[in-house]
Short mmCIF file of C-alpha atoms in Angstrom, two decimals:
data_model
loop_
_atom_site.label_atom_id
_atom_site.label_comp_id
_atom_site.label_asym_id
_atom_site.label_seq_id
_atom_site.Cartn_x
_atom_site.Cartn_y
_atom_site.Cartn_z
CA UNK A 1 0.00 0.00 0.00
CA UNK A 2 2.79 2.19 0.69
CA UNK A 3 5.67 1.61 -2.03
CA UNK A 4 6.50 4.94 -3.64
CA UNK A 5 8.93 6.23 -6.24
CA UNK A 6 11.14 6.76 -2.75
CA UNK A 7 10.72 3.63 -1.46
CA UNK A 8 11.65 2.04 -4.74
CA UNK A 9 14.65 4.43 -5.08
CA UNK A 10 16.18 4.32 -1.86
CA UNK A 11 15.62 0.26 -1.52
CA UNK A 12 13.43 0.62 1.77
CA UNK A 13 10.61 -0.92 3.19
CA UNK A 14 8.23 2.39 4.32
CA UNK A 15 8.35 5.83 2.86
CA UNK A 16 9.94 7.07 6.12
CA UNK A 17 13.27 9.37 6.56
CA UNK A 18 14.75 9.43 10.31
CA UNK A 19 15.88 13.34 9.80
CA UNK A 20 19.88 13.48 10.59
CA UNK A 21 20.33 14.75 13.96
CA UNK A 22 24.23 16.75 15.22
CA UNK A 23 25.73 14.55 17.58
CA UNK A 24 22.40 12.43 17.86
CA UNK A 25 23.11 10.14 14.42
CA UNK A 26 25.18 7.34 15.65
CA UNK A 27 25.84 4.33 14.07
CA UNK A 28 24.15 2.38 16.00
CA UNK A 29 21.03 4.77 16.05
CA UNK A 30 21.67 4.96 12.44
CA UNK A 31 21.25 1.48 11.92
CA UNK A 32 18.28 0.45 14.18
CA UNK A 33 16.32 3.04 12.08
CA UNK A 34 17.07 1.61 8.40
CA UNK A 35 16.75 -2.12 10.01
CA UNK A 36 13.19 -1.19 10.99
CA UNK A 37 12.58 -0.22 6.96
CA UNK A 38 13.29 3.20 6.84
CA UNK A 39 15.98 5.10 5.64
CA UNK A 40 18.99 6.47 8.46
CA UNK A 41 21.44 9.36 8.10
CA UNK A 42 24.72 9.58 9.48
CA UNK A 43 25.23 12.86 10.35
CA UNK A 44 28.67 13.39 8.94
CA UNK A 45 29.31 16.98 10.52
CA UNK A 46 29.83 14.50 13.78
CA UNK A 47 32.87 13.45 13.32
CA UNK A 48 37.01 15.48 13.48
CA UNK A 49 38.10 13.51 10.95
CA UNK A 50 38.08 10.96 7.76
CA UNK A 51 38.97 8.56 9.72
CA UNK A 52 36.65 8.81 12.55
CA UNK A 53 34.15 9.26 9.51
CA UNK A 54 35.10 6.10 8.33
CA UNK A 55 34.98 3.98 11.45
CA UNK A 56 31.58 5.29 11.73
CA UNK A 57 30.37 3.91 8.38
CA UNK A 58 31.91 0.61 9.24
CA UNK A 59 30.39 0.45 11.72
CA UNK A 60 26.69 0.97 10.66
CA UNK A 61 27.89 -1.52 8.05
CA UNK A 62 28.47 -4.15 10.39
CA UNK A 63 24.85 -3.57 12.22
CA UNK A 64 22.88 -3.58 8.97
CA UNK A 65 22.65 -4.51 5.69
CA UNK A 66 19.93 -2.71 4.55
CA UNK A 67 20.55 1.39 3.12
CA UNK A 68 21.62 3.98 5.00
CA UNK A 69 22.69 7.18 3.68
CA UNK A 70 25.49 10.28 4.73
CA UNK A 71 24.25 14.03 5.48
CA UNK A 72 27.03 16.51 4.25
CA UNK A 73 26.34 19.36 6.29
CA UNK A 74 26.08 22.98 4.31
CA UNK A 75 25.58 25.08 7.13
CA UNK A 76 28.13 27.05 8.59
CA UNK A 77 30.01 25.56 11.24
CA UNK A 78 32.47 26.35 14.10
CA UNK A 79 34.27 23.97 13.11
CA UNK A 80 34.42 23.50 8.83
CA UNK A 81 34.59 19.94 7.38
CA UNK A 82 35.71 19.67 3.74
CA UNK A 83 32.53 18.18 2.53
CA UNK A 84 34.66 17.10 -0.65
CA UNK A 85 37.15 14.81 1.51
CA UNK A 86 34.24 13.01 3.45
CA UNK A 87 32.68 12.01 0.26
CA UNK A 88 35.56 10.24 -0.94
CA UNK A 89 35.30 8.31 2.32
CA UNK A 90 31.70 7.62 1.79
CA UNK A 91 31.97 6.81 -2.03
CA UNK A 92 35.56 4.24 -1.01
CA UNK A 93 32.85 2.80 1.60
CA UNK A 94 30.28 1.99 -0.72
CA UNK A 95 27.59 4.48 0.34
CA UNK A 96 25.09 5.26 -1.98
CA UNK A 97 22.96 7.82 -0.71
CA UNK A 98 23.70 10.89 -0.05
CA UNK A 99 21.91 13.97 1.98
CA UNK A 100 23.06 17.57 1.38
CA UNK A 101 21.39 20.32 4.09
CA UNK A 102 22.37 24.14 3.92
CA UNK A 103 21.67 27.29 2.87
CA UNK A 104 22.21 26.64 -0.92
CA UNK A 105 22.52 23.66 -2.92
CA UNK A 106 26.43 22.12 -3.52
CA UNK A 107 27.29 23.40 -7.23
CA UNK A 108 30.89 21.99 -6.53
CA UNK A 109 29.69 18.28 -5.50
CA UNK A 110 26.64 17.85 -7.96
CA UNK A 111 28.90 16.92 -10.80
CA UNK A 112 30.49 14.51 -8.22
CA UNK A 113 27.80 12.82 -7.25
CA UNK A 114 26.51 12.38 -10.46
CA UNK A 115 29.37 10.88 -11.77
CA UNK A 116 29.72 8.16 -8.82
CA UNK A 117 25.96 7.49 -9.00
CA UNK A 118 24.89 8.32 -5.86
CA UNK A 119 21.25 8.77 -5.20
CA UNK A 120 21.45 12.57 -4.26
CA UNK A 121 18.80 14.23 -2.18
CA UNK A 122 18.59 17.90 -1.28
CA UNK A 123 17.25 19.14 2.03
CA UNK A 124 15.23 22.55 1.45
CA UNK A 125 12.51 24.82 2.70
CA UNK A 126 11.41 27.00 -0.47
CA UNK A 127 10.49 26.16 -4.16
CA UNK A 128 13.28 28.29 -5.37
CA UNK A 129 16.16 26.02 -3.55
CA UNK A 130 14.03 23.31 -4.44
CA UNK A 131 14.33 24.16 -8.34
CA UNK A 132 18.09 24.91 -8.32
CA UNK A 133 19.07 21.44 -5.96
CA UNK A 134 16.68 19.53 -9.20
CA UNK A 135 18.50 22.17 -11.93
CA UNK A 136 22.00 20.99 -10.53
CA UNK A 137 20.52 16.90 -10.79
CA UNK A 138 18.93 16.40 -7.72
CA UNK A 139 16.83 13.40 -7.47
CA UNK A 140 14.87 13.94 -4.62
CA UNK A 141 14.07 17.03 -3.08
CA UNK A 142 12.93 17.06 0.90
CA UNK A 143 11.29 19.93 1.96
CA UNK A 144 10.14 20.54 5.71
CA UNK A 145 7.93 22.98 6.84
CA UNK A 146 7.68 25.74 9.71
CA UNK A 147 7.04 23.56 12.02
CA UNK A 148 10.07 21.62 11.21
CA UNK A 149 12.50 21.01 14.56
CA UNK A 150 16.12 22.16 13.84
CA UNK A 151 16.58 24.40 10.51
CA UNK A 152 13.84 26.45 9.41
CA UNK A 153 15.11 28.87 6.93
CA UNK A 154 13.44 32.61 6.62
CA UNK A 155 10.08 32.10 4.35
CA UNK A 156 7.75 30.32 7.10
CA UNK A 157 5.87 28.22 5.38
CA UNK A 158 3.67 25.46 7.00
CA UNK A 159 4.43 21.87 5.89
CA UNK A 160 0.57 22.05 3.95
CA UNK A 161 1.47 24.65 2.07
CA UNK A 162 5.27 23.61 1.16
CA UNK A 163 4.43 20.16 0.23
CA UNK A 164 1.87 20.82 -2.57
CA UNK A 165 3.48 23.72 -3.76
CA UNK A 166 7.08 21.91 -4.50
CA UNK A 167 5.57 18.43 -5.49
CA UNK A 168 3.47 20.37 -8.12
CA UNK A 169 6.88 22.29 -9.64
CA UNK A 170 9.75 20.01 -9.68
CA UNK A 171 10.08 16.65 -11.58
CA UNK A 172 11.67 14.69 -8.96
CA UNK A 173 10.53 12.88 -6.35
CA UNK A 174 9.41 15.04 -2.79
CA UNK A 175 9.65 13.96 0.55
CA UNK A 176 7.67 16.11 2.67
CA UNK A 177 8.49 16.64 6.72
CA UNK A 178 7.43 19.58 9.60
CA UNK A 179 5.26 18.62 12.48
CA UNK A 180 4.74 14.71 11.04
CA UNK A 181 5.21 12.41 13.65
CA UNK A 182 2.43 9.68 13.25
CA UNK A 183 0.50 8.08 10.46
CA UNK A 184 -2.23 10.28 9.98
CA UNK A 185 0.35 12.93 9.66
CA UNK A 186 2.19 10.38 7.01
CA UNK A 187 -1.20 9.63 4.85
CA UNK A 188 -1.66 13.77 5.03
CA UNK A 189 1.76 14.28 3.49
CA UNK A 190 1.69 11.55 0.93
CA UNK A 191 -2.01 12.91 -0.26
CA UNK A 192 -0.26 15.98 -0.64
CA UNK A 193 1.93 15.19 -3.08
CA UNK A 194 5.06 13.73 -1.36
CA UNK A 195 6.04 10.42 -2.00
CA UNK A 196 7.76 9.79 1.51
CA UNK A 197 8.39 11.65 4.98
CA UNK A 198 11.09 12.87 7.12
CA UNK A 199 10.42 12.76 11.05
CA UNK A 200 12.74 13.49 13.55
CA UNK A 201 11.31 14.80 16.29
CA UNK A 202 9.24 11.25 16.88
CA UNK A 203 12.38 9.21 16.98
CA UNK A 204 14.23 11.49 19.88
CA UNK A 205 12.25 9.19 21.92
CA UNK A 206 13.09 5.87 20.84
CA UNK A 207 15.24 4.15 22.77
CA UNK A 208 17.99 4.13 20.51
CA UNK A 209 18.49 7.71 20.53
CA UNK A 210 21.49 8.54 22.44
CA UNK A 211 20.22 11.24 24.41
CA UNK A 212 19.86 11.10 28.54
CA UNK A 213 16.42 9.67 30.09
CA UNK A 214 15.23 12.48 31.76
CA UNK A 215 15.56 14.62 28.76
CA UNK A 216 13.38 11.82 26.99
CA UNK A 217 11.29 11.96 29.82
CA UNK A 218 10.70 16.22 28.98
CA UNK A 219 9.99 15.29 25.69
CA UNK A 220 6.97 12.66 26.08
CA UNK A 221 5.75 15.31 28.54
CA UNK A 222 5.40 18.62 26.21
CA UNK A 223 3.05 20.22 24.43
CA UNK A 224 3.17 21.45 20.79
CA UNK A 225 3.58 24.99 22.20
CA UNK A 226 6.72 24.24 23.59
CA UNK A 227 9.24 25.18 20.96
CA UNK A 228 10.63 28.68 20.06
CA UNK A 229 12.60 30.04 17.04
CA UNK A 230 16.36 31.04 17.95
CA UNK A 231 18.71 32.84 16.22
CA UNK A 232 16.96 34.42 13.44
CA UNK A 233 18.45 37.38 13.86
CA UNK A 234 21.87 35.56 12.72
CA UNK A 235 19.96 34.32 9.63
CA UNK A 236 20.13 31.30 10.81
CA UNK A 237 16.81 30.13 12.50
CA UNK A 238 16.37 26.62 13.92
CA UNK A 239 13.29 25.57 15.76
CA UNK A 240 14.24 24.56 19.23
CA UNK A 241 12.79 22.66 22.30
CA UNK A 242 12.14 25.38 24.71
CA UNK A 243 13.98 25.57 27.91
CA UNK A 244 16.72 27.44 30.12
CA UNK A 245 19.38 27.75 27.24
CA UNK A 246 16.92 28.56 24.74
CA UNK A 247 15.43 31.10 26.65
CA UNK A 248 18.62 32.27 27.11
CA UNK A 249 19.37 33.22 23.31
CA UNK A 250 16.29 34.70 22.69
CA UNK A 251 17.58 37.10 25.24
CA UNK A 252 20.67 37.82 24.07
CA UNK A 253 19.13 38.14 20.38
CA UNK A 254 16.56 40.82 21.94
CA UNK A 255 19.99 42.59 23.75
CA UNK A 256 21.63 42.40 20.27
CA UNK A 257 24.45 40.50 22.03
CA UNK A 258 27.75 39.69 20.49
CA UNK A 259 27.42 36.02 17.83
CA UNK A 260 30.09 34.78 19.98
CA UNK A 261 28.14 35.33 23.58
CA UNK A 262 24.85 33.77 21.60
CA UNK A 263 26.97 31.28 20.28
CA UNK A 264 28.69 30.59 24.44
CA UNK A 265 24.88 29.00 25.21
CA UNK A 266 23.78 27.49 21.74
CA UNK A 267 27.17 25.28 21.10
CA UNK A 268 26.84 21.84 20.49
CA UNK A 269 29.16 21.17 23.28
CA UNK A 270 26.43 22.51 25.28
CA UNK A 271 24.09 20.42 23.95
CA UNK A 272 26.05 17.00 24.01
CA UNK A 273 26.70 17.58 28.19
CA UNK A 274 22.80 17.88 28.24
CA UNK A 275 22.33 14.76 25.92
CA UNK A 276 24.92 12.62 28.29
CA UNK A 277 23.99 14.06 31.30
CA UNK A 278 20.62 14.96 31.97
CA UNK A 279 20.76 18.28 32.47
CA UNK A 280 17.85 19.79 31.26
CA UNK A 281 18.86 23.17 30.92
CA UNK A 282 22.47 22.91 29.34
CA UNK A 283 22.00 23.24 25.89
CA UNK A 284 19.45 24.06 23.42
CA UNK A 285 17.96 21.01 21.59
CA UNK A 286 16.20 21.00 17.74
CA UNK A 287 12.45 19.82 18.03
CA UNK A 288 9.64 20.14 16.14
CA UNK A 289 6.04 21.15 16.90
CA UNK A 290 5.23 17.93 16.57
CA UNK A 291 6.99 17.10 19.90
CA UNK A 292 2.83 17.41 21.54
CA UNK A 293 1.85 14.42 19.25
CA UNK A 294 4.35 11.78 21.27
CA UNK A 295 3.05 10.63 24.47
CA UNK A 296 6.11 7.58 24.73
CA UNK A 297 9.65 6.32 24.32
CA UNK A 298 9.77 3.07 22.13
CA UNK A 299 11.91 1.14 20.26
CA UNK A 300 12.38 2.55 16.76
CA UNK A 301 10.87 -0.98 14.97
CA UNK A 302 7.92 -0.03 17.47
CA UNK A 303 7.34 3.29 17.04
CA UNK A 304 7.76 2.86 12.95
CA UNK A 305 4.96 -0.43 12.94
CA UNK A 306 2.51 1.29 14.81
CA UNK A 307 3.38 4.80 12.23
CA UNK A 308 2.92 2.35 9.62
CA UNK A 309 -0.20 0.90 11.14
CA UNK A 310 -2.11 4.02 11.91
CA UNK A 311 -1.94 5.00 8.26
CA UNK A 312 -3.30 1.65 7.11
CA UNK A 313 -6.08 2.52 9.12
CA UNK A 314 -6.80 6.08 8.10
CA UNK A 315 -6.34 4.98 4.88
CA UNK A 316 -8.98 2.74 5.40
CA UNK A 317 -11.81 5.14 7.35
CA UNK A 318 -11.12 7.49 4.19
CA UNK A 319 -12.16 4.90 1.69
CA UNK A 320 -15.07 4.10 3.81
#
């Protein structure tokens, strides 16, 4: 009931992308999502070096045999990565999908990736990026909505109105994400025109996501209007969870603080002690609107059967 033209292209069970997630991605995160039929990202901004990169891939190789594929991270960074040396590893490791997030699409790796035969897809939030990621050989385009947890670029659209209006333009493929963390929220996006979704927000609480219990425990307990926008005034605005640290920016954006004292409280560094340690407060965490819509912490091959489920039966009240 659900094959699509990305199920068929990625080789995956359910139309169903686990969103790559800084220093959440692991391997063996990685891997328990594409063993339960969907399609993981390792999140290759993660790691100092090629060959941390490359034990990495290894090992999500050795924990599944089914695809995975490799974010390149766009976005500017504290710490740069030369995006063209990690896809050598990836290409001498046999990867065959590959993710590209950022501001703009890569003009200087298209040709690259076209030539290796890599199944490229382009992470967007406009038509217009949308168009020049397909111009440059894109061959699927994911687009996420406002409500979208982590990156949320400057136009604002809701995931209803994004979805149609992309799927309608471009020739390619769409996968469609922003606020969809069940399987009525998966039938709605595939009726819109996308051919497969990306969640993220829904899998923070799986139990495979490396991130501490109690901050798990904050997650299953929020409501959808407990999110803010950070760091717009940079031009670079991510949805957030909202707590101490996040707070904390906004306040420092309002003060017109210096980018480095906004950037003292938003670091990932931040954010990893909070992940490992508990500490609710730390760090500022990417999360979607759709963080009101989970009520539990699961397994991943859970939480994706019972997705998968629910849209079986919505699909089946709408027929009758």
């Amino acid at each position: 009931m659900f094959r699509t033209r990305v199920t068929e292209m990625l080789g995956i069970e359910y139309p169903i992308v686990c969103g790559c997630m800084m220093h959440l991605s692991s391997p063996s995160f990685v891997a328990a999502v594409s063993e339960a039929g969907c399609l993981g990202l390792v999140a290759s901004a993660m790691w100092k070096t090629k060959e941390e990169f490359r034990d990495a891939l290894k090992e999500v190789k050795r924990a599944t045999r089914k695809p995975f594929g490799v974010n390149l991270n766009l976005f500017p960074a504290m710490r740069p990565i030369d995006n063209s040396e990690y896809l050598e590893v990836l290409l001498d490791e046999g990867v065959r999908i590959v993710e590209t997030s950022g501001h703009k699409a890569p003009e200087d790796l298209a040709a690259r990736f076209k030539e290796a035969g890599l199944t490229w897809i382009h992470k967007c939030v406009g038509l217009r990026y949308a168009r020049k990621a397909v111009s440059l050989g894109a061959d699927i385009i994911t687009v996420v909505g406002y409500e979208n947890g982590g990156a949320t670029g400057v136009l604002d659209i809701g995931t209803f109105v994004l979805i149609p209006t992309v799927a309608r333009a471009v020739s390619v493929p769409v996968i469609g994400g922003g606020g969809v963390s069940d399987g009525s929220a998966l039938v709605a996006a595939l009726s819109l025109g996308a051919q497969g979704v990306i969640m993220g927000t829904r899998f923070l609480c799986s139990d495979e996501c490396p991130i501490h219990p109690r901050l798990k425990e904050a997650l299953v307990n929020a409501q959808e209007t407990d999110t803010v926008i950070v760091m717009r005034t940079l031009g670079n605005s991510h949805r957030v969870w909202k707590n101490a640290a996040s707070e904390r920016v906004l306040g420092l954006e309002s003060d017109q603080a210096s980018l480095q004292e906004i950037i003292d409280v938003a670091a990932g560094t931040k954010a990893r002690m909070m992940y490992e340690q508990g500490d609710l407060d730390q760090g500022v965490l990417s999360c979607g609107q759709g963080v009101g819509l989970v009520r539990d912490v699961k397994p991943v091959r859970q939480i994706v059967q019972e997705i998968m489920e629910e849209a079986r039966l919505v699909v089946g009240r709408i027929a009758a």
